[in-house]
Short mmCIF file of C-alpha atoms in Angstrom, two decimals:
data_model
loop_
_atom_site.label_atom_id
_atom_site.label_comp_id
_atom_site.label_asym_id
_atom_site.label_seq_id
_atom_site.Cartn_x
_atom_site.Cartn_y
_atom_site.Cartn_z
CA UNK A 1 100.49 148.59 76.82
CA UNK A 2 97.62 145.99 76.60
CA UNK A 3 95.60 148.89 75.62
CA UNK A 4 97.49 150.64 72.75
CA UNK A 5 98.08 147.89 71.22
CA UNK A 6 94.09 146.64 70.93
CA UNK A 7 93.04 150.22 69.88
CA UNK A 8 95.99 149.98 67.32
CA UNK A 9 94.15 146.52 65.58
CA UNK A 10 90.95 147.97 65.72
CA UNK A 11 91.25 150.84 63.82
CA UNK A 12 91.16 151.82 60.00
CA UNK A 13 94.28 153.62 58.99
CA UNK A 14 92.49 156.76 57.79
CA UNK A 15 90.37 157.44 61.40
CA UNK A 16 93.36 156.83 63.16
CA UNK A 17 93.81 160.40 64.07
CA UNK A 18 90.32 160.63 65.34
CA UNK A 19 91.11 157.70 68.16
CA UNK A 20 91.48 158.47 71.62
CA UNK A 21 93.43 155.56 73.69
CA UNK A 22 90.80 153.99 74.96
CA UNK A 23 89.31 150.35 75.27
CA UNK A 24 86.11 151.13 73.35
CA UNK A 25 87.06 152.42 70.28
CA UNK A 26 85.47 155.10 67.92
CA UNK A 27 84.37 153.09 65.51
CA UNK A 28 82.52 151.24 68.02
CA UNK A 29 81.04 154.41 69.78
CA UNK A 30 79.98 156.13 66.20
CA UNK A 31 78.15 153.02 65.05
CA UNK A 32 76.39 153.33 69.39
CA UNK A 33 75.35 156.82 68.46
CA UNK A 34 74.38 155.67 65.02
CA UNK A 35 71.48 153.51 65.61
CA UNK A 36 70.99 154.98 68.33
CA UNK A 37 69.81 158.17 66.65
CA UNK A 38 68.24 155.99 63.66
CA UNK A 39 66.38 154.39 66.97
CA UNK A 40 64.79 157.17 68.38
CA UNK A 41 63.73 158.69 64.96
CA UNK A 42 61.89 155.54 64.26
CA UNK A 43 59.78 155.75 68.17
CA UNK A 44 59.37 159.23 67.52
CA UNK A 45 57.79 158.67 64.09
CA UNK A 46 55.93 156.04 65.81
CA UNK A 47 54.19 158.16 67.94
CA UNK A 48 53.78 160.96 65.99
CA UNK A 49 51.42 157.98 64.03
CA UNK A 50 49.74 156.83 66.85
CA UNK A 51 48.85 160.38 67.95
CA UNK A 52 47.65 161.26 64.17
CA UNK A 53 45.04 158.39 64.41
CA UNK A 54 44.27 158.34 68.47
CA UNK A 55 44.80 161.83 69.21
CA UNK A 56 41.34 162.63 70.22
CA UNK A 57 40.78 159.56 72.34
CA UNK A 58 41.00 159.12 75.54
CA UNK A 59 44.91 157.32 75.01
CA UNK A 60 46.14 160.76 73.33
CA UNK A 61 47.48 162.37 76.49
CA UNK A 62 49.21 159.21 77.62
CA UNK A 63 50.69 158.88 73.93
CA UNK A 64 51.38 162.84 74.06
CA UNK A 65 53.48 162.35 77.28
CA UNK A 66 55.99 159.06 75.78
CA UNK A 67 55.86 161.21 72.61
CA UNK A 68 57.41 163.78 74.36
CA UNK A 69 59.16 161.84 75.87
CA UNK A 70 61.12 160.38 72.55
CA UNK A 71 61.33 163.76 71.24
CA UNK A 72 63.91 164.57 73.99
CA UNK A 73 65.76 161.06 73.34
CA UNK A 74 65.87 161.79 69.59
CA UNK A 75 67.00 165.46 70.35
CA UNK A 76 69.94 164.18 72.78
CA UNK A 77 71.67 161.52 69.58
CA UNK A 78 70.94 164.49 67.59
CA UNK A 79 73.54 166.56 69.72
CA UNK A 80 75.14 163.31 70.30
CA UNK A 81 75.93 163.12 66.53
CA UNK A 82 76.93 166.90 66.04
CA UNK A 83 79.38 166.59 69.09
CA UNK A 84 81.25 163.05 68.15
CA UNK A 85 80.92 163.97 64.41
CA UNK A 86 79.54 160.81 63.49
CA UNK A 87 78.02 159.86 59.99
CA UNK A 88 73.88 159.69 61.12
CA UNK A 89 72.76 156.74 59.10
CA UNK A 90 71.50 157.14 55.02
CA UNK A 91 68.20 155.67 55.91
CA UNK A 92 66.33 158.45 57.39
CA UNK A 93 63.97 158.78 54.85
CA UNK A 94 63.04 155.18 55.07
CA UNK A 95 62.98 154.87 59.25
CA UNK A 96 60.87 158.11 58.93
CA UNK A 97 58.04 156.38 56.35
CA UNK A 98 58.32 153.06 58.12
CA UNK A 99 57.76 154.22 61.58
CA UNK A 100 55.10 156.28 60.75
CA UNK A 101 53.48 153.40 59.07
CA UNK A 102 54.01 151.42 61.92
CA UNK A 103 52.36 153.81 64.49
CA UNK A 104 49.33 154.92 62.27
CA UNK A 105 48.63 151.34 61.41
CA UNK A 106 49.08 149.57 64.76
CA UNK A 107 46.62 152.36 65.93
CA UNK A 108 44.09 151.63 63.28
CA UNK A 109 43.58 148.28 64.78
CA UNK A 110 42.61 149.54 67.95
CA UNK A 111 44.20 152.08 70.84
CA UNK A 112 45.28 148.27 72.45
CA UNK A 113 47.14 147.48 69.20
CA UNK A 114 48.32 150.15 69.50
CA UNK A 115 50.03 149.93 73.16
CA UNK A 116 50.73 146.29 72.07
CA UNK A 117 53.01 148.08 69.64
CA UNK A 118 54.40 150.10 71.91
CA UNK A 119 54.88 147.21 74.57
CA UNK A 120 57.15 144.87 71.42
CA UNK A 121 59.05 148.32 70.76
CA UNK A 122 59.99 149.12 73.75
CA UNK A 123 60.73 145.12 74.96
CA UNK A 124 63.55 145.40 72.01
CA UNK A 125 64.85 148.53 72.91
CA UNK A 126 65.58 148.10 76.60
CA UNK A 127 67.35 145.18 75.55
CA UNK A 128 69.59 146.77 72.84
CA UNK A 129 70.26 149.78 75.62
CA UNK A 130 71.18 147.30 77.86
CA UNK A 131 73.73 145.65 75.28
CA UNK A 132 75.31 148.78 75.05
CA UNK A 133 75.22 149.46 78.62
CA UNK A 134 77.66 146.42 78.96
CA UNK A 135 80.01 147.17 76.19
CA UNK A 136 80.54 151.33 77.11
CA UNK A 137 81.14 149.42 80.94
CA UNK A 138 84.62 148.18 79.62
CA UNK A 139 85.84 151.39 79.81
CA UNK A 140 83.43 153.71 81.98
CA UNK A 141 85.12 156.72 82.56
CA UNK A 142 85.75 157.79 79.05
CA UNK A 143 82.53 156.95 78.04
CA UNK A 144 80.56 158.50 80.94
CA UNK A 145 77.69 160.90 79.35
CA UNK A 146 76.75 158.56 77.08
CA UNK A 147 76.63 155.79 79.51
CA UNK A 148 74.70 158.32 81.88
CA UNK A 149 72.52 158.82 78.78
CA UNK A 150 71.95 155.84 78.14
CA UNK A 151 70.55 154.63 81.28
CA UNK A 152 68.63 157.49 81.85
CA UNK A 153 66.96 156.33 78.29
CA UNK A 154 66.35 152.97 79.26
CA UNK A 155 64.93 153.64 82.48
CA UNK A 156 62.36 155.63 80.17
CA UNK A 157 61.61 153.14 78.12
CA UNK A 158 61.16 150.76 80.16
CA UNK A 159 58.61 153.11 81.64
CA UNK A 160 56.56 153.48 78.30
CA UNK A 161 57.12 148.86 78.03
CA UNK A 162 55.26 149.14 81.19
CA UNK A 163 52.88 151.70 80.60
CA UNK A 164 51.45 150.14 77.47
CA UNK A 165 51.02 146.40 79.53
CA UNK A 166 48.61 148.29 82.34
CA UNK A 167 46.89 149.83 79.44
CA UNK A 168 45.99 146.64 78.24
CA UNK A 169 48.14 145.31 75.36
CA UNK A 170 47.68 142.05 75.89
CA UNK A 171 44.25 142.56 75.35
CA UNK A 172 45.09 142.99 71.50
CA UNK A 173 44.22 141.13 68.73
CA UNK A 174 46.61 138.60 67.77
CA UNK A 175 48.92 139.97 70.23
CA UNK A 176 51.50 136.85 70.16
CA UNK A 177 51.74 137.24 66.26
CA UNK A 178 51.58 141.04 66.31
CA UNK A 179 54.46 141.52 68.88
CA UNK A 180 56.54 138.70 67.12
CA UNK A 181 56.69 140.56 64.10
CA UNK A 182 56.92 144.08 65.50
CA UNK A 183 60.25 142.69 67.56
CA UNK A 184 61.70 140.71 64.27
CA UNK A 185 61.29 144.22 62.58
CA UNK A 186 63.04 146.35 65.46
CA UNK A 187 65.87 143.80 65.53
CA UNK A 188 66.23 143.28 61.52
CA UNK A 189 65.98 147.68 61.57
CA UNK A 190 68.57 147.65 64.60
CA UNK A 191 71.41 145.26 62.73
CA UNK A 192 70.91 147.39 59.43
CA UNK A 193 71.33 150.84 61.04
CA UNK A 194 74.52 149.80 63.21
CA UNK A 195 76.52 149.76 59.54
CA UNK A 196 74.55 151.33 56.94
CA UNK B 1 108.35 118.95 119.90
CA UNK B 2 109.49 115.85 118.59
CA UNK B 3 106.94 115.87 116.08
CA UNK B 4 107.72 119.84 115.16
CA UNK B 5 111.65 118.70 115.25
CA UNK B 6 111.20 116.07 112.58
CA UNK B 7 108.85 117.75 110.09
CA UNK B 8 111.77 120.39 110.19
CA UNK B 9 113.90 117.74 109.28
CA UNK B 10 112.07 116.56 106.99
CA UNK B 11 110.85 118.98 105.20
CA UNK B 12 113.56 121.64 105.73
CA UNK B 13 115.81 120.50 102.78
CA UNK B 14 113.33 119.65 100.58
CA UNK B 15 111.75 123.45 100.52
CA UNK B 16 115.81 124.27 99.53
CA UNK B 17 115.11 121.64 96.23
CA UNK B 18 111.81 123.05 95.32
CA UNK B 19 113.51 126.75 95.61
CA UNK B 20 116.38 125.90 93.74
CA UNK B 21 114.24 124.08 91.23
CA UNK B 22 111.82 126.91 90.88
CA UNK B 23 113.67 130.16 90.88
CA UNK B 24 115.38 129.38 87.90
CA UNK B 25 111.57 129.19 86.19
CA UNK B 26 110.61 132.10 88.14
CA UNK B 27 113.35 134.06 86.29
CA UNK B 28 113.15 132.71 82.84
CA UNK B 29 109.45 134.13 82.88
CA UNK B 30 110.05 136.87 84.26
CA UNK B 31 113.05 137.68 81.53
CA UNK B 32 110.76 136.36 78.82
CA UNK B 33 107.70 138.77 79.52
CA UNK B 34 109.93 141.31 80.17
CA UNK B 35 111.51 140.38 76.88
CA UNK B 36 108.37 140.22 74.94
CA UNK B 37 107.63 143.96 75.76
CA UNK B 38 110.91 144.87 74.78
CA UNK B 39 110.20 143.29 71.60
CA UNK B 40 106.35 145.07 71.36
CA UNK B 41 108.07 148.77 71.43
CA UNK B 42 111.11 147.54 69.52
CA UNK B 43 108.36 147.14 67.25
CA UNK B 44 106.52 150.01 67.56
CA UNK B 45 109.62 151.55 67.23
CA UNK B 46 110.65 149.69 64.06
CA UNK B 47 107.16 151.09 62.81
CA UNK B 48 107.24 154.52 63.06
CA UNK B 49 111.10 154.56 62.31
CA UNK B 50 110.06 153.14 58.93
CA UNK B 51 106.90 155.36 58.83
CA UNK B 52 109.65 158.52 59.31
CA UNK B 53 111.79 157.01 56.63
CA UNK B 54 109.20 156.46 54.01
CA UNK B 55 107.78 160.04 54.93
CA UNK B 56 110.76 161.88 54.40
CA UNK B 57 111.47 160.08 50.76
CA UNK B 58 108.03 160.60 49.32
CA UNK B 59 108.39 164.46 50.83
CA UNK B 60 111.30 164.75 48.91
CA UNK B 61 110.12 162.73 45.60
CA UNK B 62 107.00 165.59 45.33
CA UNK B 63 109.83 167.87 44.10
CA UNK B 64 110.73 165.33 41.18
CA UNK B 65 106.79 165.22 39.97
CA UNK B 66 106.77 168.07 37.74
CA UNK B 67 110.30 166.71 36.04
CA UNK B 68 109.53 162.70 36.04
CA UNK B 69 105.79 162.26 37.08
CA UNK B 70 104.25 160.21 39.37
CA UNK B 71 106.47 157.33 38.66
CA UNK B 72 109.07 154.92 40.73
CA UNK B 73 111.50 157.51 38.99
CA UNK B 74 110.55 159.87 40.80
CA UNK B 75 110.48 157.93 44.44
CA UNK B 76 114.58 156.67 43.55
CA UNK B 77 115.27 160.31 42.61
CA UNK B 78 113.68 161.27 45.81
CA UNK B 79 114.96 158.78 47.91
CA UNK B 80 118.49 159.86 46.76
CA UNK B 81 118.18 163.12 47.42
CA UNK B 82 117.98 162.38 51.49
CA UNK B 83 121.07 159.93 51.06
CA UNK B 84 119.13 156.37 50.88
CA UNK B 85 120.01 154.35 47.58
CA UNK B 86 117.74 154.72 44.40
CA UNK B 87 116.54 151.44 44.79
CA UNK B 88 114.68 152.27 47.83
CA UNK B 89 111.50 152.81 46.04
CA UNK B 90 110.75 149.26 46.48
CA UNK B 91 109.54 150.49 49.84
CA UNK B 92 106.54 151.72 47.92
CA UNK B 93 104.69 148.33 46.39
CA UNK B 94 102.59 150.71 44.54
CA UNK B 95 105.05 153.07 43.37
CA UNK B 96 102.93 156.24 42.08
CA UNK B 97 99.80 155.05 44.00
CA UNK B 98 101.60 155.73 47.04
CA UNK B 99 103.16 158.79 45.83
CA UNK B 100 99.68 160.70 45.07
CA UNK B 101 97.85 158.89 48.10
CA UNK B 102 100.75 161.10 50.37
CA UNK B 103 100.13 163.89 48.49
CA UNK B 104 96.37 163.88 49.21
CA UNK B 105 97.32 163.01 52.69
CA UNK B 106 99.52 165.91 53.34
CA UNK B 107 97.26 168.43 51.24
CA UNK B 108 94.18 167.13 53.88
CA UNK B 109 96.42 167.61 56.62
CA UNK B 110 96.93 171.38 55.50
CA UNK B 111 93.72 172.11 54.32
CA UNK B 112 92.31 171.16 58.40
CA UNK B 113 94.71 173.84 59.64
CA UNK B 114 93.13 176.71 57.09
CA UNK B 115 90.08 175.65 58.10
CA UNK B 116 90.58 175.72 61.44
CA UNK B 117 92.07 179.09 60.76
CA UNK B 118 89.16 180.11 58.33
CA UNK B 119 86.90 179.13 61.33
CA UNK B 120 88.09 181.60 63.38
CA UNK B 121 88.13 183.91 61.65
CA UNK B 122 84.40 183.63 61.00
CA UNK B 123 83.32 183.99 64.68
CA UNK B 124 84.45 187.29 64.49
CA UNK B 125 82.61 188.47 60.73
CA UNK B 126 80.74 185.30 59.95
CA UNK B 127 80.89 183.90 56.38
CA UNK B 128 78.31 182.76 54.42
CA UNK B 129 78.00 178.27 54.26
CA UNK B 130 78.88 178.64 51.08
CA UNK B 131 81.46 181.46 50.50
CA UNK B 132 82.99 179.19 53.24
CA UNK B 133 83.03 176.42 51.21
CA UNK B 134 84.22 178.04 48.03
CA UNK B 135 87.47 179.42 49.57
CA UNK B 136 88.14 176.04 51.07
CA UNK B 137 87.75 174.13 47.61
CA UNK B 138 89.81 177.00 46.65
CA UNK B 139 92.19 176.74 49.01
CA UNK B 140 92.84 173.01 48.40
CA UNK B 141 92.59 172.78 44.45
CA UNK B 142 95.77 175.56 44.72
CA UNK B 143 97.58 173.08 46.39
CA UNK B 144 97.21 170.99 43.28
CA UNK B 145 98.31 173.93 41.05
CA UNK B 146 102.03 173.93 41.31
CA UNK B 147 101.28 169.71 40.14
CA UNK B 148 98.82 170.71 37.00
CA UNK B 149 101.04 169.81 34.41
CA UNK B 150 100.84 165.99 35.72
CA UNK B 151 97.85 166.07 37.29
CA UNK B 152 96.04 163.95 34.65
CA UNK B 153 98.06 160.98 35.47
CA UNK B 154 97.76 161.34 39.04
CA UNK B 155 93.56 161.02 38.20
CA UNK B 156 94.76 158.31 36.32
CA UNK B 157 96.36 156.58 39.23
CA UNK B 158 93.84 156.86 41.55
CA UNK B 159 90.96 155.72 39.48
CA UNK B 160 93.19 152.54 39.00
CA UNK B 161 91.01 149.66 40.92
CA UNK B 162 94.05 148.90 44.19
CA UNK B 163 94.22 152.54 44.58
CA UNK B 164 90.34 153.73 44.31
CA UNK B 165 89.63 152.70 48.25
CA UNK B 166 91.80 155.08 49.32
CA UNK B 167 91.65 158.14 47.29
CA UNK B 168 88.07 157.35 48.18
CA UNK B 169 88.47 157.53 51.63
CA UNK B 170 90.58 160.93 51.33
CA UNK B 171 88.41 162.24 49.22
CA UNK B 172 85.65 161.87 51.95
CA UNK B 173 87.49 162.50 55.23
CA UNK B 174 88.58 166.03 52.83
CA UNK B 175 84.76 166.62 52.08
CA UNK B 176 83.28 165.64 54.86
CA UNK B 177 86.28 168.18 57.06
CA UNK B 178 84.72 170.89 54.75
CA UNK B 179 81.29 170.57 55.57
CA UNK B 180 81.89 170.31 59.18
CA UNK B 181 83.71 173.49 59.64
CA UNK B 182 81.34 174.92 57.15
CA UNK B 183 79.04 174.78 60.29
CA UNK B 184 76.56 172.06 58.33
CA UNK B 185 74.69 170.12 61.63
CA UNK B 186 72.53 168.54 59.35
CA UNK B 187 71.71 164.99 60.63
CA UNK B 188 69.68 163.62 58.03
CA UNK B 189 69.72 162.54 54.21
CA UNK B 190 70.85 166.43 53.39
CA UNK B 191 74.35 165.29 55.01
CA UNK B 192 75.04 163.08 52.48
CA UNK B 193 73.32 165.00 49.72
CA UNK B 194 76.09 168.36 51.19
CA UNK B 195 78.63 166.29 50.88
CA UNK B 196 77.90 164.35 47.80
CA UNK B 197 77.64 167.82 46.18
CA UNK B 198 80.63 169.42 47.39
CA UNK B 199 82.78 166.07 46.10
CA UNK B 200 81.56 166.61 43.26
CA UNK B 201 82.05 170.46 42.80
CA UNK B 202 85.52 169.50 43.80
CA UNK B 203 85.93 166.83 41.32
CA UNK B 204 84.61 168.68 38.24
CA UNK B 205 86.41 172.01 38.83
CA UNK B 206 89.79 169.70 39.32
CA UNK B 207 89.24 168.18 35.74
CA UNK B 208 88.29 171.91 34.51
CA UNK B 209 91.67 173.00 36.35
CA UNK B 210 93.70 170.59 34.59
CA UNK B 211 92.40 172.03 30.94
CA UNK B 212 92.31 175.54 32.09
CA UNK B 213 94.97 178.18 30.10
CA UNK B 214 93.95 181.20 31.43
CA UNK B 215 96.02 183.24 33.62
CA UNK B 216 96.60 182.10 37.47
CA UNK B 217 94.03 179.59 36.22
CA UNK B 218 91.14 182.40 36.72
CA UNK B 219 88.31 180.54 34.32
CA UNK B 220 88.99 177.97 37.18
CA UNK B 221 87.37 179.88 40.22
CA UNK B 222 85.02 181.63 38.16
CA UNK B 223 83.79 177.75 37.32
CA UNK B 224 84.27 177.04 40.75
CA UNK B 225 82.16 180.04 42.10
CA UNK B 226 79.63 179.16 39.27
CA UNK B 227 79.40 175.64 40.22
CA UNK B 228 78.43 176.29 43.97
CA UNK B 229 75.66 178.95 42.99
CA UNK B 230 73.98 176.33 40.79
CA UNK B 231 74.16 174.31 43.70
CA UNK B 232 72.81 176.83 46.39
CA UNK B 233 69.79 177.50 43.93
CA UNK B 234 69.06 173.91 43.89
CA UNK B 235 69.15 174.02 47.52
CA UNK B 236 66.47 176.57 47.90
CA UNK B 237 64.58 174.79 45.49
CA UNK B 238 64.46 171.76 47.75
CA UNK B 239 63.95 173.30 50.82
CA UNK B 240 60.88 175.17 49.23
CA UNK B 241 59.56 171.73 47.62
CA UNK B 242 59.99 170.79 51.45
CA UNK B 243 57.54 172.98 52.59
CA UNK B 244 54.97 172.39 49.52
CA UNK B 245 55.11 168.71 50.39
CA UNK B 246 54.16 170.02 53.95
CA UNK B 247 51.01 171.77 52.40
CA UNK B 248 50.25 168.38 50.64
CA UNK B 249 50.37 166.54 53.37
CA UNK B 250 48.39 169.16 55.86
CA UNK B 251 45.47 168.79 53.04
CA UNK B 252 45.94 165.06 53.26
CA UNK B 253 45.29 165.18 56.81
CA UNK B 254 42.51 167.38 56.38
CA UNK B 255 40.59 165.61 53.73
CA UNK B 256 41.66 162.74 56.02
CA UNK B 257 39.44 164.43 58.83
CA UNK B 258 36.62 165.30 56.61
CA UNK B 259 35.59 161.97 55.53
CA UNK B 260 36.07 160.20 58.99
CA UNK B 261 33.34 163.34 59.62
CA UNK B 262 31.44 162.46 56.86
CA UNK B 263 31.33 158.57 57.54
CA UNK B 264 30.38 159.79 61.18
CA UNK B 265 33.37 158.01 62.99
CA UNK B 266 34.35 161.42 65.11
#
């Protein structure tokens, strides 16, 4: 009872034939898959920026494996999208330049700016997973492969957070003010592609 | 014992007060939660009884449009015809608003089943994207045929400011059906630019439709038909630009690599 009735308040009128009856709703699982997607674009541009200035060091493998790593991730909200039918967010073209930018010029300053990057990514996507993790755990049986997804992700990136502070990214150059910035970007990038 | 006997005593009667005082409460709350979900699907009820109601007079106002437009005239006339008083359409607040926004409703609603239909019948001889799309803008601008005559105020209508949110809305939940049964898995910028471009396909061949004078409207599909080429050639001129941007930026790269070599940094 509890539950029809919440769905019923959440909704627009004109999805309301797309809604299942369940606690999480689909506006609230579109806008998951959303920026997720949006998300994993940006890391995978990321690295395909690192790799295109540190390829041929002695970091490329390393940055070859996470890369590969994100491909998959990006791959999966790809699917992800096509399957829920959800609107992928308008700013591709923009998430595509800036994380590009982002890798290539982090790398530029060095293949510990470079992890340093990596390490204030990676530090605000865990935490946005996990965010999600507790609102898709209202209602876990409906939402089971993406929750299964989801964790799987996070346990990945927390792999790569870790990764890039053994390969020194503390060392970097202005690392407080570099990672500060990096984060307040990720976050401001996160609360845009949730909507837009 | 003693002790045991005169607790009983003591205490015996005054358990009987609390009961009596408490059941009473007990009940009442029980009743009024019970009550309250009586009231919740009374509601519901209520709801979907006056959804029904509303349905059934707006169904039966369409057949009025041609004779008095898309007008409160219509709605009473309607609304008379399935035995409720004339006066009824004050159950629409936005009198022809609501009448066209049902209209696109229930001409979305059939257009999902063809394409449904239309889908399966392409797994078995596959149809081109955008033959696909052309019989579906077909499909649904026919369902505006038998209306032509008033069609111009119903354009009217829903370009008025209360009533542009929705015909927005069912507008895009039309186009963006289309495209998906199309088979378009784009995830990128090209699934707004698809959809963007079959919206407005849709919109210009419904304001050609509503001049047209030929016979069963045929200039209309031929503009239709025209319309979507123009828009597949653009298509394959993007996706070629696509892959000369590709070229520009593999000779970026490359110059790129040639000066690092130059400067001696590899």
């Amino acid at each position: 009872m509890i539950r029809t009735t919440i769905s019923r308040d959440t909704v627009f009128s004109t999805r309301k034939f797309l809604l299942s009856r369940c606690y999480t709703s689909k506006v609230e699982i579109d806008s998951i898959i959303r920026v997720d997607h949006a998300g994993e674009l940006g890391a995978d541009r990321i690295y395909a920026g690192q790799m295109f200035i540190l390829g041929n060091s002695d970091k490329g493998p390393l940055i070859q494996h996470m890369w590969d790593q994100e491909k998959h991730h990006r791959e999966t909200f790809e699917n992800l999208i096509r399957k829920h039918r959800v609107r992928p967010t308008a700013l591709t073209p923009i998430w595509n330049v800036a994380g590009f930018v982002l890798g290539a010029g982090s790398a530029l300053l060095g293949d510990k700016a470079a992890m340093a990057c990596t390490v204030a990514v990676e530090d605000v996507i865990v935490e946005h997973y996990n965010d999600q993790l507790r609102t898709l755990m209202e209602d876990p049986d409906t939402n089971k492969e993406l929750l299964e997804t989801i964790t799987k992700f996070r346990n990945e990136e927390q792999e790569h957070h870790d990764t890039g502070l053994d390969h020194g990214a503390e060392q970097a150059p202005f690392y407080r003010a570099l990672s500060a910035l990096i984060k307040f970007g990720c976050k401001a990038a996160i609360s845009v592609s949730k909507v837009v | 014992m003693l002790l045991n006997r005169m607790c009983f005593i003591l205490f015996k009667p005054s358990q009987h007060r609390l009961k009596r005082q408490f059941l009473p409460c007990l009940r009442a709350r029980k009743f009024s939660s019970e009550n309250l979900n009586n009231v919740n699907i009374n509601k519901e009820n209520e709801e979907n009884y006056e959804e029904n109601i509303q349905n059934k007079i707006l169904e039966a106002s369409l057949t009025y449009v041609q004779e008095l437009g898309w007008s409160k005239a219509a709605l009473s006339s309607g609304a008379e015809q399935v035995g409720y008083p004339g006066i009824s359409h004050s159950m629409f607040p936005n009198g022809g608003g609501d009448l066209v926004h049902y209209f696109q409703k229930r001409s979305s609603k059939r257009l999902l089943q063809y394409l449904k239909e239309l889908q399966q019948e392409s797994s078995s001889r596959p149809i081109p994207p955008i033959n696909f799309v052309e019989k579906a803008l077909k499909a649904r601008l026919e369902m505006t045929v038998p209306y032509v005559s008033k069609w111009p105020q119903a354009i009217a209508i829903m370009s008025l400011p209360q009533n542009v949110p929705n015909s927005l809305a069912t507008l895009l939940t039309m186009v963006d059906d289309i495209c998906y049964y199309a088979g378009d898995s784009s995830v990128d910028f090209n699934w707004y630019a698809r959809r963007i471009a079959v919206a407005g396909v849709y919109k210009a061949t419904e304001l050609y439709l509503i001049q047209d004078t030929s016979t069963d409207f045929k200039n209309s599909w031929q503009f239709l038909n025209k319309r979507l080429s123009e828009l597949e050639q653009l298509h394959m001129l993007l996706v070629k630009s696509d892959e000369s941007s590709r070229i520009t930026k593999d000779s970026i790269a490359a110059a790129f690599t040639t000066a690092r070599n130059m400067i001696g940094l590899n």
